Amino acid sequence: MPGSPPPGDHPPEIEDIGSNPAPRMPIGEVVGSRMSRRAALLGVGAAALADRLLAEVGPALAQVAVPAEGGPSSLGFRELSHGMAQRDAVAEGYEVQTLIRWGDPVLPGAPAWNPGAQAPDAQAGQFGYNNDFLDFRPLPQGSGASDHGLLVVNHEYTDTQLMFPGIGAGRGGRLRATAEQSRIEWLAHGLSVIEIRKEGNRWSVVPGSRHARRITAETEMRVSGPAAGHELLRTGADPTGTRVRGTLNNCAGGNTPWGTVLSAEENFNQYFGGEAARSGAQAASYRRYGILPEATYGWARFDGRFDLDKEPNEPNRFGWVVEFDPYDPASVPVKRTALGRFKHEGATHAVSHDGRVVFYSGDDERFDYVYKFVTARPWNPHDRAANRDLLDDGTLFVARFHDDGRVEWLPLVHGTGPLTEANGFRSQAEVLVDTRRAADLLQATPMDRPEDVEANPANGRVYVMLTNNERRTAQQVSRVNPRAANIHGHVIEIIPPGAGTPAVDHAAPEGRWEVFLMAGKPGVDAGARYHRATSDQGWLSCPDNCAFDAKGRIWIATDGAPAAAGVADGLYAADTAGHGRALTRLFYRAPTGAEVCGPCFTPDGRTLFLAVQHPGDDAGSTFERPSTRWPDFAEGVPPRPSVIAIVKKDGGEIGS
């Protein structure tokens, strides 16, 4: 998820290597004509175009009525002001509750966290670092409960300089970690599963839960799908290519209709290094994925699997989507190779009209792509076991966005088009291991860092968060990426056939697209466009993750606003239809150095969970002298990534 320097989890040179080196895109007009009727009313595009598009979006305009008072937005909160502070802030009338922090006990018997006496065995049972994706699973399973459930949490990466004393400032501290500190970091990666309960209006973690679980960089996993067992996945420790030790850089994720959770492996490149990155047999592939001779972390000093010269295939075992059952703490996580290997931001699902399940994912890199995976058969709502391996059989597609407003989904299938042995692909397994190069050959549309890609259940449209791309030149702009030096990012909508009806076809080979908003400050940043009534505090920068409430309103979390716009990252909300469409309001503001991740509502919409990642990750900030000590604000205690629960003080629905 992070990636805009200075905020982020790897230095700029990593992305210079890993980003698509030769973007293929048509030169288009700087301002995209596919702005919707809302944007046209703001003066974007000609009146004739607005009239032509009105018929397309007219039904959506009628979904939300104009409020009796308070302006066109259906949101009922008074927005926050932009700012930057050591503490976080939320809209008036709401309360922030710190649910769990890095180091808090997860497993029964885990010790209390002691920042001055950390140990691998302790971290193995404690809450991990840099929480990201969140997913609430009701208890009992299938009950739809909103006051009792499991919370699944990703732990993306570690900030060594904020975790341990004596490391010093800067991300170079990751190379200075000791063997014991490195092992603590391995065990602070992965996922946590915690049981939580709401009593009255307050949430807490259930201690000693039988459901509690830690999944780490040491947890054994199974590999399934077309690439399982392929020679490119075989190592000295696993000559079968079917068992992997651990998961890394778990960014966003998703879930399935049958109740499992998906965790997406993103910037796995930064853990591996060696001379083979420069001269080895897989050097071209390493380069396409951003793997350098010098790793960002110094783990190869203590574990040979991170050394390319010892285990050249080990990186091929990361960059996948991991599926596991949160209700069964003994279940073995599975890396589903049919969904492709790239820097998955997430893997969110939508059910098509025929029962097949479609999983959307962005490859979080400048000039990389938007994907979807379509299962080969419908899911079975009556037999959970029948869906166990549904993700092993289906088709992976990559998007090509046309200037006329069409989106075309290109199949990544061996033997199709250029995906042949003549171009280095001997099998479907090799297409999936080297997904980026396969998508390059298909001439998919290089995007401005596609991150979260989520379907809105209320209207069937799919929203793509495009965080930023300051490297796009004027010669590379297109109507779907209409701004050169796009430091603030934008959001587009994909409209599958039948969107907004029971006949929505997410599996269709084509759809339409429109621009939802162009981020940045209107009147200051060229090309910034929202609803005309957006206030001076409502604009946003660097959209990253999103979620939808029961009314179909979008909630957008940002990552990179401090560097791009000089304001803290936060959570913004807007209507997706009606007179308040794209009128964004600031709801939550993160503490300095932090980004906001994983927005997740309970089924009743009365709680919003957020993951506050890397608080205090500012220039010069260290364990001893951090820029904030959020959330504890205790002397000698460093900042701690934490999950918060936001509730309305009167117990009402969030946003009402």
XYZ file of C-alpha atoms in Angstrom:
656
model
C 0.000 0.000 0.000
C 2.606 2.570 0.894
C 4.718 3.697 -2.013
C 4.715 7.499 -2.308
C 7.992 8.756 -0.929
C 8.602 9.743 1.797
C 5.612 7.814 3.299
C 5.709 4.167 2.381
C 7.445 0.905 2.896
C 10.246 1.053 0.386
C 12.562 3.697 -1.072
C 11.967 5.322 -4.488
C 14.692 3.361 -6.214
C 12.767 0.132 -5.637
C 9.804 1.458 -7.555
C 11.977 2.923 -10.307
C 13.150 -0.606 -11.025
C 9.847 -2.387 -10.478
C 7.506 -0.066 -12.332
C 6.485 -0.870 -15.878
C 9.435 0.384 -17.952
C 7.629 0.854 -21.240
C 4.022 1.985 -20.804
C 1.922 1.541 -23.914
C -0.922 4.035 -24.030
C -2.538 6.306 -26.578
C -2.097 10.063 -26.322
C -5.474 11.507 -25.380
C -6.907 14.806 -24.395
C -5.802 16.021 -20.990
C -9.340 16.218 -19.682
C -11.262 12.956 -19.991
C -14.596 13.170 -21.724
C -15.924 10.275 -19.676
C -16.653 12.433 -16.659
C -20.214 11.789 -15.552
C -23.109 14.239 -15.663
C -22.108 15.414 -12.171
C -18.662 16.427 -13.386
C -20.109 17.943 -16.543
C -22.231 20.232 -14.396
C -19.018 21.480 -12.857
C -17.859 22.717 -16.229
C -16.007 19.603 -17.365
C -16.758 18.710 -20.952
C -19.249 20.138 -23.399
C -22.977 20.446 -22.780
C -23.667 18.124 -25.672
C -21.589 15.436 -24.024
C -23.414 15.958 -20.759
C -26.749 15.516 -22.509
C -25.562 12.317 -24.167
C -24.342 10.855 -20.874
C -27.436 11.891 -18.938
C -29.364 8.903 -20.240
C -26.635 6.600 -18.931
C -26.481 7.960 -15.405
C -30.030 9.201 -15.012
C -31.256 6.198 -12.969
C -28.365 6.656 -10.541
C -29.221 10.344 -10.081
C -32.610 9.394 -8.732
C -31.321 7.044 -6.043
C -30.541 9.713 -3.440
C -32.959 12.560 -2.760
C -31.909 16.114 -1.941
C -31.902 16.521 1.866
C -34.412 18.927 3.387
C -31.518 21.009 4.706
C -27.742 21.023 4.984
C -26.811 20.895 1.309
C -26.769 18.172 -1.347
C -24.797 15.520 0.574
C -26.716 12.758 2.353
C -23.963 12.610 5.005
C -25.014 13.974 8.369
C -21.684 14.759 10.042
C -19.879 18.083 10.185
C -16.568 17.572 8.452
C -13.183 18.019 10.060
C -10.567 20.553 9.057
C -7.371 19.530 7.343
C -4.311 19.606 9.551
C -1.313 17.719 10.888
C -0.997 16.812 14.554
C 0.408 14.206 16.940
C -3.125 13.072 17.804
C -5.880 11.814 15.547
C -9.315 13.422 15.219
C -12.829 12.384 14.230
C -15.989 14.265 13.301
C -18.038 15.822 16.077
C -20.478 13.410 17.680
C -18.240 10.374 17.204
C -15.839 8.512 19.493
C -12.548 6.777 18.703
C -11.810 3.612 20.700
C -8.377 1.988 20.498
C -9.182 -1.690 20.060
C -5.739 -3.314 19.811
C -2.143 -2.110 19.435
C 1.098 -3.585 18.186
C 2.361 -5.965 20.874
C -0.933 -6.530 22.670
C -1.566 -10.238 23.449
C -3.469 -12.207 20.825
C -2.871 -15.858 21.671
C -3.747 -17.289 25.092
C -0.726 -17.021 27.372
C 1.046 -14.354 25.327
C 2.893 -11.873 27.555
C 2.105 -8.191 27.874
C 4.169 -6.029 25.534
C 7.406 -4.606 26.886
C 9.074 -2.177 24.440
C 12.439 -2.539 26.178
C 12.439 -6.338 26.314
C 10.978 -7.593 23.043
C 11.570 -11.216 22.100
C 10.639 -13.465 19.148
C 8.671 -15.918 21.270
C 6.627 -13.057 22.712
C 5.957 -11.436 19.327
C 4.755 -14.780 17.956
C 1.719 -14.512 20.237
C 1.283 -10.746 20.110
C -0.448 -8.395 17.694
C 1.765 -7.689 14.690
C 3.070 -4.450 13.267
C 1.613 -2.059 10.648
C -1.946 -3.296 10.558
C -3.660 -2.865 7.187
C -6.685 -4.760 5.798
C -9.555 -5.473 8.198
C -12.434 -7.913 7.833
C -15.228 -8.429 10.374
C -16.654 -11.976 10.508
C -19.796 -12.330 12.676
C -20.081 -14.835 15.503
C -21.754 -17.237 15.438
C -20.735 -17.872 11.836
C -23.478 -16.828 9.428
C -25.469 -15.010 12.118
C -25.055 -11.505 10.734
C -24.269 -10.286 14.260
C -22.843 -6.782 14.595
C -21.804 -6.855 18.262
C -19.728 -10.040 18.350
C -17.312 -11.426 15.800
C -13.827 -12.098 14.558
C -11.642 -9.321 13.234
C -9.041 -10.406 10.703
C -6.087 -8.016 10.418
C -3.191 -7.898 7.944
C 0.288 -6.840 9.095
C 2.027 -5.439 6.052
C 5.608 -4.593 7.019
C 7.837 -3.308 9.830
C 9.475 0.047 10.589
C 12.697 -1.089 12.249
C 13.709 2.418 13.336
C 10.446 2.832 15.296
C 10.366 -0.690 16.738
C 13.778 -0.867 18.394
C 16.124 1.524 20.191
C 19.561 2.281 18.802
C 18.644 1.847 15.144
C 18.730 5.506 14.143
C 16.595 7.477 11.711
C 15.655 6.437 8.203
C 14.696 3.230 6.489
C 18.364 2.259 6.255
C 17.849 1.003 9.789
C 16.235 -2.091 8.332
C 19.702 -3.207 7.301
C 21.054 -2.659 10.828
C 18.685 -4.997 12.663
C 20.274 -7.830 14.647
C 19.405 -11.476 14.131
C 16.971 -11.394 17.053
C 15.393 -8.144 15.902
C 14.999 -9.549 12.393
C 13.238 -12.606 13.747
C 10.894 -10.346 15.740
C 10.142 -8.559 12.479
C 9.343 -11.847 10.700
C 6.864 -12.639 13.456
C 5.366 -9.137 13.339
C 4.436 -9.682 9.667
C 1.425 -11.681 8.488
C -2.048 -11.616 10.047
C -3.890 -11.675 13.357
C -7.335 -13.059 14.104
C -8.950 -11.694 17.254
C -12.363 -12.190 18.820
C -14.091 -8.909 19.683
C -17.333 -7.977 21.433
C -19.388 -4.827 21.844
C -21.092 -4.172 25.169
C -23.229 -1.089 25.202
C -21.366 1.217 22.878
C -17.825 0.001 23.673
C -15.684 -2.607 21.925
C -13.057 -4.854 23.478
C -10.945 -7.879 22.598
C -12.055 -11.179 24.124
C -8.967 -12.501 25.956
C -7.946 -16.136 25.605
C -10.290 -16.768 22.663
C -10.213 -20.207 21.070
C -10.490 -18.429 17.704
C -7.367 -16.286 18.228
C -4.595 -16.839 15.714
C -1.309 -15.415 14.458
C -0.132 -16.122 10.905
C 3.436 -14.959 10.261
C 6.421 -15.153 7.926
C 7.092 -18.546 9.570
C 3.655 -20.167 9.108
C 3.587 -23.115 6.724
C 1.249 -22.699 3.760
C 0.074 -24.782 0.852
C 0.356 -23.777 -2.805
C -2.543 -24.609 -5.110
C -3.688 -23.911 -8.643
C -1.884 -24.041 -11.997
C 1.547 -22.962 -10.700
C 1.668 -25.409 -7.770
C 4.651 -27.729 -8.132
C 6.153 -25.879 -11.087
C 9.946 -25.864 -11.220
C 10.000 -22.073 -10.688
C 8.492 -22.601 -7.222
C 10.859 -25.356 -6.084
C 13.556 -24.642 -3.513
C 16.024 -26.567 -1.410
C 13.618 -26.508 1.521
C 10.658 -27.449 -0.690
C 11.664 -29.559 -3.704
C 7.961 -30.154 -4.455
C 7.109 -26.488 -4.987
C 3.885 -26.958 -3.028
C 4.706 -25.832 0.532
C 5.753 -22.295 1.433
C 7.093 -20.967 4.696
C 5.177 -17.825 5.521
C 3.501 -14.857 3.930
C 4.968 -11.368 3.479
C 3.801 -7.807 2.936
C 0.122 -8.541 3.445
C -1.478 -5.322 2.315
C -5.210 -5.229 1.632
C -7.374 -8.260 0.990
C -10.961 -9.388 0.703
C -13.300 -12.199 1.552
C -15.424 -14.799 -0.213
C -19.165 -15.536 -0.182
C -18.367 -18.848 1.534
C -16.772 -17.142 4.537
C -13.033 -17.400 3.961
C -10.645 -14.448 3.988
C -8.180 -13.416 1.297
C -4.899 -11.693 2.132
C -2.912 -9.995 -0.641
C 0.888 -10.131 -0.802
C 2.104 -6.802 -2.150
C 5.671 -5.404 -2.044
C 7.423 -8.741 -1.525
C 10.375 -7.585 -3.627
C 12.053 -5.652 -0.804
C 12.941 -8.750 1.252
C 15.129 -10.439 -1.391
C 18.542 -9.542 -2.773
C 21.724 -10.933 -4.262
C 23.995 -10.741 -7.275
C 21.486 -12.914 -9.186
C 19.242 -9.849 -9.410
C 21.882 -8.369 -11.714
C 23.176 -11.387 -13.620
C 21.124 -14.470 -12.777
C 18.919 -16.486 -15.100
C 15.803 -14.741 -13.759
C 17.291 -11.216 -13.701
C 14.720 -9.804 -16.157
C 11.838 -11.135 -14.099
C 13.394 -9.863 -10.884
C 13.743 -6.440 -12.432
C 10.109 -6.359 -13.571
C 9.056 -7.056 -9.969
C 11.470 -4.529 -8.435
C 13.933 -7.002 -6.900
C 17.394 -5.443 -6.533
C 20.842 -6.816 -5.657
C 20.596 -4.986 -2.318
C 17.418 -5.832 -0.381
C 15.627 -3.219 1.712
C 15.756 -5.565 4.718
C 18.957 -7.337 5.815
C 17.284 -10.662 6.510
C 19.464 -12.610 4.071
C 22.294 -12.328 6.624
C 20.342 -14.631 8.928
C 18.210 -16.773 6.598
C 19.459 -18.005 3.224
C 15.991 -18.126 1.699
C 16.142 -14.356 1.237
C 19.438 -14.629 -0.685
C 18.808 -14.970 -4.438
C 22.222 -16.510 -4.938
C 21.243 -19.386 -2.635
C 17.520 -19.693 -3.417
C 16.737 -18.008 -6.758
C 13.136 -19.310 -6.795
C 12.122 -18.120 -3.338
C 10.663 -14.773 -4.553
C 8.419 -16.689 -6.968
C 6.624 -18.095 -3.929
C 5.412 -14.615 -2.915
C 3.157 -12.066 -4.593
C 0.076 -14.308 -4.432
C -3.361 -14.146 -2.813
C -3.605 -16.239 0.368
C -6.930 -17.824 1.383
C -7.692 -19.161 4.865
C -10.642 -19.957 7.111
C -10.775 -17.526 10.055
C -13.266 -19.729 11.894
C -10.789 -22.631 11.994
C -7.499 -21.660 13.698
C -5.975 -24.984 12.625
C -6.678 -24.491 8.917
C -3.673 -24.314 6.575
C -3.513 -21.085 4.539
C -3.395 -21.605 0.765
C -1.650 -19.487 -1.857
C -4.055 -19.443 -4.833
C -1.863 -19.135 -7.914
C -4.739 -18.906 -10.412
C -5.222 -15.272 -9.310
C -1.784 -14.326 -10.616
C 1.475 -13.083 -9.139
C 2.021 -9.360 -8.808
C 1.940 -6.701 -6.110
C -1.641 -7.378 -5.086
C -3.156 -4.460 -3.204
C -6.284 -6.475 -2.467
C -8.682 -9.119 -3.773
C -12.317 -8.074 -3.382
C -15.282 -9.990 -4.739
C -18.583 -9.445 -6.490
C -21.082 -12.157 -7.453
C -22.170 -12.068 -11.076
C -25.755 -12.726 -12.148
C -25.002 -16.370 -12.975
C -23.432 -17.114 -9.580
C -19.821 -17.018 -10.708
C -17.614 -15.009 -8.369
C -15.365 -12.242 -9.663
C -12.322 -10.999 -7.722
C -10.907 -7.563 -8.512
C -7.313 -6.573 -7.779
C -4.935 -3.708 -8.493
C -1.183 -4.093 -9.008
C 0.185 -1.312 -6.812
C 2.921 0.116 -9.000
C 3.172 3.117 -11.262
C 2.233 2.113 -14.834
C 0.818 -1.261 -13.806
C -2.559 -2.832 -14.234
C -6.081 -3.631 -13.040
C -7.085 -7.315 -12.942
C -10.085 -9.516 -12.327
C -10.373 -13.265 -11.804
C -13.591 -15.072 -12.778
C -14.335 -18.484 -11.289
C -15.105 -21.241 -13.776
C -18.322 -22.237 -12.017
C -20.869 -20.641 -9.671
C -20.369 -20.800 -5.943
C -22.617 -23.095 -3.915
C -24.418 -21.217 -1.100
C -25.731 -24.494 0.345
C -22.474 -26.424 0.636
C -19.470 -24.535 1.975
C -17.140 -27.455 1.338
C -18.020 -27.420 -2.363
C -16.376 -23.998 -2.658
C -13.133 -25.034 -0.983
C -11.046 -24.985 -4.181
C -13.209 -22.715 -6.322
C -10.290 -20.289 -6.657
C -8.127 -22.881 -8.400
C -10.257 -22.983 -11.550
C -11.080 -19.860 -13.516
C -9.677 -17.147 -15.755
C -7.508 -14.165 -14.893
C -8.115 -11.018 -16.971
C -6.302 -7.677 -17.264
C -7.985 -4.398 -18.217
C -7.526 -2.273 -21.308
C -9.296 1.074 -21.022
C -10.333 2.656 -24.319
C -10.706 6.382 -24.936
C -14.324 5.896 -26.029
C -15.288 4.795 -22.518
C -15.109 1.031 -23.006
C -13.116 -1.272 -20.765
C -12.002 -4.527 -22.333
C -10.942 -7.507 -20.222
C -8.101 -9.475 -21.818
C -7.675 -13.141 -20.786
C -4.269 -14.173 -19.442
C -4.492 -17.675 -20.858
C -1.565 -19.668 -22.184
C -1.761 -20.046 -25.961
C -3.918 -16.941 -26.358
C -2.416 -14.178 -28.495
C 1.252 -13.613 -27.601
C 1.195 -15.842 -24.509
C 3.029 -18.676 -26.216
C 6.249 -20.642 -25.899
C 7.786 -18.415 -28.575
C 7.504 -15.550 -26.089
C 8.827 -17.549 -23.143
C 5.584 -19.026 -21.762
C 5.584 -22.807 -21.885
C 2.498 -23.256 -19.708
C -0.257 -21.507 -17.804
C 1.899 -21.800 -14.700
C 4.550 -19.592 -16.299
C 1.936 -17.035 -17.374
C 0.852 -16.764 -13.745
C 4.338 -16.691 -12.196
C 5.273 -13.895 -14.613
C 1.878 -12.178 -14.725
C 3.310 -8.689 -15.234
C 5.212 -9.615 -18.381
C 2.182 -11.470 -19.735
C 0.037 -8.370 -19.204
C 2.720 -6.240 -20.880
C 2.498 -8.432 -23.992
C -1.295 -8.085 -24.069
C -0.879 -4.284 -24.038
C -3.082 -3.697 -21.027
C -3.492 -0.067 -19.929
C -0.745 1.152 -17.565
C -2.438 2.984 -14.705
C -1.511 5.508 -12.010
C -0.814 3.027 -9.182
C -4.018 0.966 -9.038
C -4.651 0.042 -5.426
C -8.017 -0.956 -3.960
C -10.624 -2.101 -6.495
C -14.063 -2.651 -4.951
C -17.605 -3.224 -6.169
C -20.350 -1.106 -4.606
C -23.212 -3.455 -3.652
C -25.719 -0.607 -3.990
C -25.118 0.178 -7.660
C -22.946 -2.646 -9.031
C -20.231 -0.231 -10.133
C -16.583 -0.979 -9.406
C -14.392 1.778 -7.983
C -10.652 1.852 -8.699
C -8.377 3.831 -6.376
C -5.487 5.280 -8.398
C -3.144 6.676 -5.762
C -0.710 8.775 -7.808
C 1.921 8.770 -10.528
C 4.252 11.740 -10.616
C 6.233 10.023 -13.395
C 3.512 10.201 -16.048
C 4.514 12.674 -18.737
C 2.308 14.869 -20.914
C 2.980 12.469 -23.784
C 1.645 9.564 -21.720
C -1.712 10.959 -20.644
C -4.876 9.238 -21.799
C -8.518 9.742 -21.004
C -8.449 7.219 -18.152
C -5.189 8.686 -16.824
C -5.774 12.299 -17.854
C -3.166 14.157 -15.818
C 0.586 14.397 -16.219
C 2.672 14.401 -13.007
C -0.374 13.046 -11.189
C 0.827 13.484 -7.606
C -2.684 13.413 -6.103
C -4.305 10.456 -7.915
C -7.901 9.889 -8.977
C -10.802 7.437 -8.765
C -12.552 5.791 -11.694
C -15.762 3.769 -11.922
C -16.063 0.605 -13.982
C -19.686 -0.036 -15.007
C -20.285 -3.704 -15.878
C -23.325 -4.593 -18.021
C -26.497 -4.553 -15.942
C -24.952 -2.509 -13.119
C -27.615 -1.500 -10.622
C -29.863 -4.466 -11.508
C -29.993 -8.141 -10.471
C -28.624 -8.945 -13.940
C -25.253 -7.282 -13.302
C -22.562 -9.195 -15.175
C -19.204 -8.715 -13.502
C -17.836 -11.596 -15.605
C -18.557 -9.822 -18.901
C -15.621 -9.318 -21.295
C -16.446 -5.610 -21.671
C -17.937 -2.775 -19.670
C -17.815 1.006 -19.487
C -15.794 3.398 -17.352
C -16.078 6.959 -16.052
C -13.981 9.242 -13.860
C -15.483 9.662 -10.382
C -13.110 12.314 -9.055
C -9.699 13.841 -9.666
C -7.895 14.390 -6.366
C -5.993 17.479 -5.256
C -7.107 20.941 -4.165
C -9.542 22.604 -6.586
C -8.257 25.911 -7.872
C -4.706 25.028 -6.883
C -3.907 21.620 -8.352
C -4.464 21.366 -12.090
C -7.218 18.962 -13.050
C -8.706 18.522 -9.541
C -12.435 17.868 -9.883
C -15.167 16.965 -7.391
C -18.706 18.132 -6.753
C -18.893 21.913 -7.064
C -19.974 22.230 -3.409
C -16.873 20.459 -2.034
C -15.501 22.623 0.762
C -11.961 23.829 1.304
C -11.615 20.992 3.868
C -13.277 18.262 1.800
C -10.760 17.716 -0.987
C -8.397 14.762 -0.713
C -5.043 13.533 -1.994
C -3.750 10.023 -2.776
C -6.826 7.724 -2.577
C -5.761 4.254 -1.472
C -8.474 2.053 0.060
C -12.260 2.315 0.090
C -15.381 0.792 1.587
C -19.113 1.249 1.104
C -21.810 1.672 3.702
C -25.311 0.226 3.411
C -26.493 3.335 1.552
C -23.855 2.871 -1.121
C -21.764 5.841 -0.030
C -18.028 5.543 -0.595
C -15.490 5.966 2.228
C -11.994 6.678 0.875
C -8.799 6.227 2.898
C -5.698 8.085 1.750
C -1.957 7.349 1.778
C 0.575 9.983 0.812
C -1.277 13.251 1.445
C 1.397 14.681 3.787
C 4.039 14.570 1.049
C 1.744 15.423 -1.850
C -0.506 18.042 -0.258
C 0.875 18.990 3.159
C -2.121 17.619 5.055
C -2.559 14.495 7.158
C -3.934 11.326 5.638
C -7.519 10.586 6.531
C -10.867 9.027 5.721
C -13.296 10.863 3.449
C -16.895 10.013 2.570
C -19.134 10.895 -0.379
C -22.344 9.891 -2.090
C -21.866 7.853 -5.257
C -25.193 8.912 -6.755
C -27.684 11.732 -6.538
C -27.115 15.411 -5.988
C -24.219 14.834 -3.580
C -22.241 12.568 -5.899
C -18.461 13.035 -5.398
C -18.982 15.679 -2.696
C -16.246 14.436 -0.355
C -16.126 15.254 3.367
C -13.282 14.650 5.821
C -14.471 12.298 8.590
C -11.273 11.090 10.301
C -7.753 12.543 10.398
C -4.730 10.327 11.151
C -1.891 11.240 13.515
C 1.328 12.497 11.971
C 3.273 9.996 9.892
C 0.326 7.579 9.638
C -1.916 6.441 6.842
C -5.454 5.122 7.187
C -6.140 1.540 6.045
C -8.802 -1.136 5.942
C -12.102 0.743 6.469
C -14.626 -1.893 7.546
C -18.235 -1.543 8.732
C -20.180 -3.914 10.956
C -23.324 -5.264 9.244
C -25.560 -2.777 11.088
C -23.375 0.170 10.043
C -22.987 1.361 13.641
C -19.241 0.714 13.920
C -16.437 1.594 11.567
C -13.094 -0.130 12.104
C -9.902 1.508 10.817
C -6.269 0.401 10.806
C -3.888 3.249 11.579
C -0.577 2.238 10.035
C 2.971 3.524 10.644
C 2.181 6.405 13.054
C 5.274 8.527 13.555
C 6.847 7.498 10.249
C 8.200 10.978 9.575
C 11.671 12.082 8.536
C 14.066 11.830 11.488
C 11.596 9.980 13.704
C 13.099 7.192 15.840
C 12.182 4.867 18.703
C 13.808 7.253 21.165
C 12.556 10.506 19.607
C 9.406 9.796 17.605
C 7.299 12.517 15.987
C 4.311 11.170 17.955
C 3.734 8.609 20.695
C 0.222 7.801 19.477
C -1.885 6.157 20.828
C -0.369 5.725 24.331
C 1.448 9.057 24.698
C 3.565 7.544 27.470
C 7.199 8.514 27.975
C 9.574 5.909 26.559
C 6.812 4.212 24.549
C 7.164 4.481 20.745
C 4.191 4.951 18.424
C 2.200 1.754 17.961
C 0.220 0.852 14.840
C -3.295 0.155 16.089
C -6.827 -0.775 15.085
C -9.501 1.665 16.179
C -13.276 1.379 16.390
C -15.323 4.494 15.636
C -18.858 4.693 16.997
C -21.442 7.420 17.094
C -21.882 8.677 20.635
C -25.657 8.253 20.413
C -25.271 4.720 19.054
C -26.555 5.599 15.600
C -25.350 4.648 12.149
C -22.006 5.972 10.966
C -22.514 8.875 8.578
C -26.154 9.484 9.454
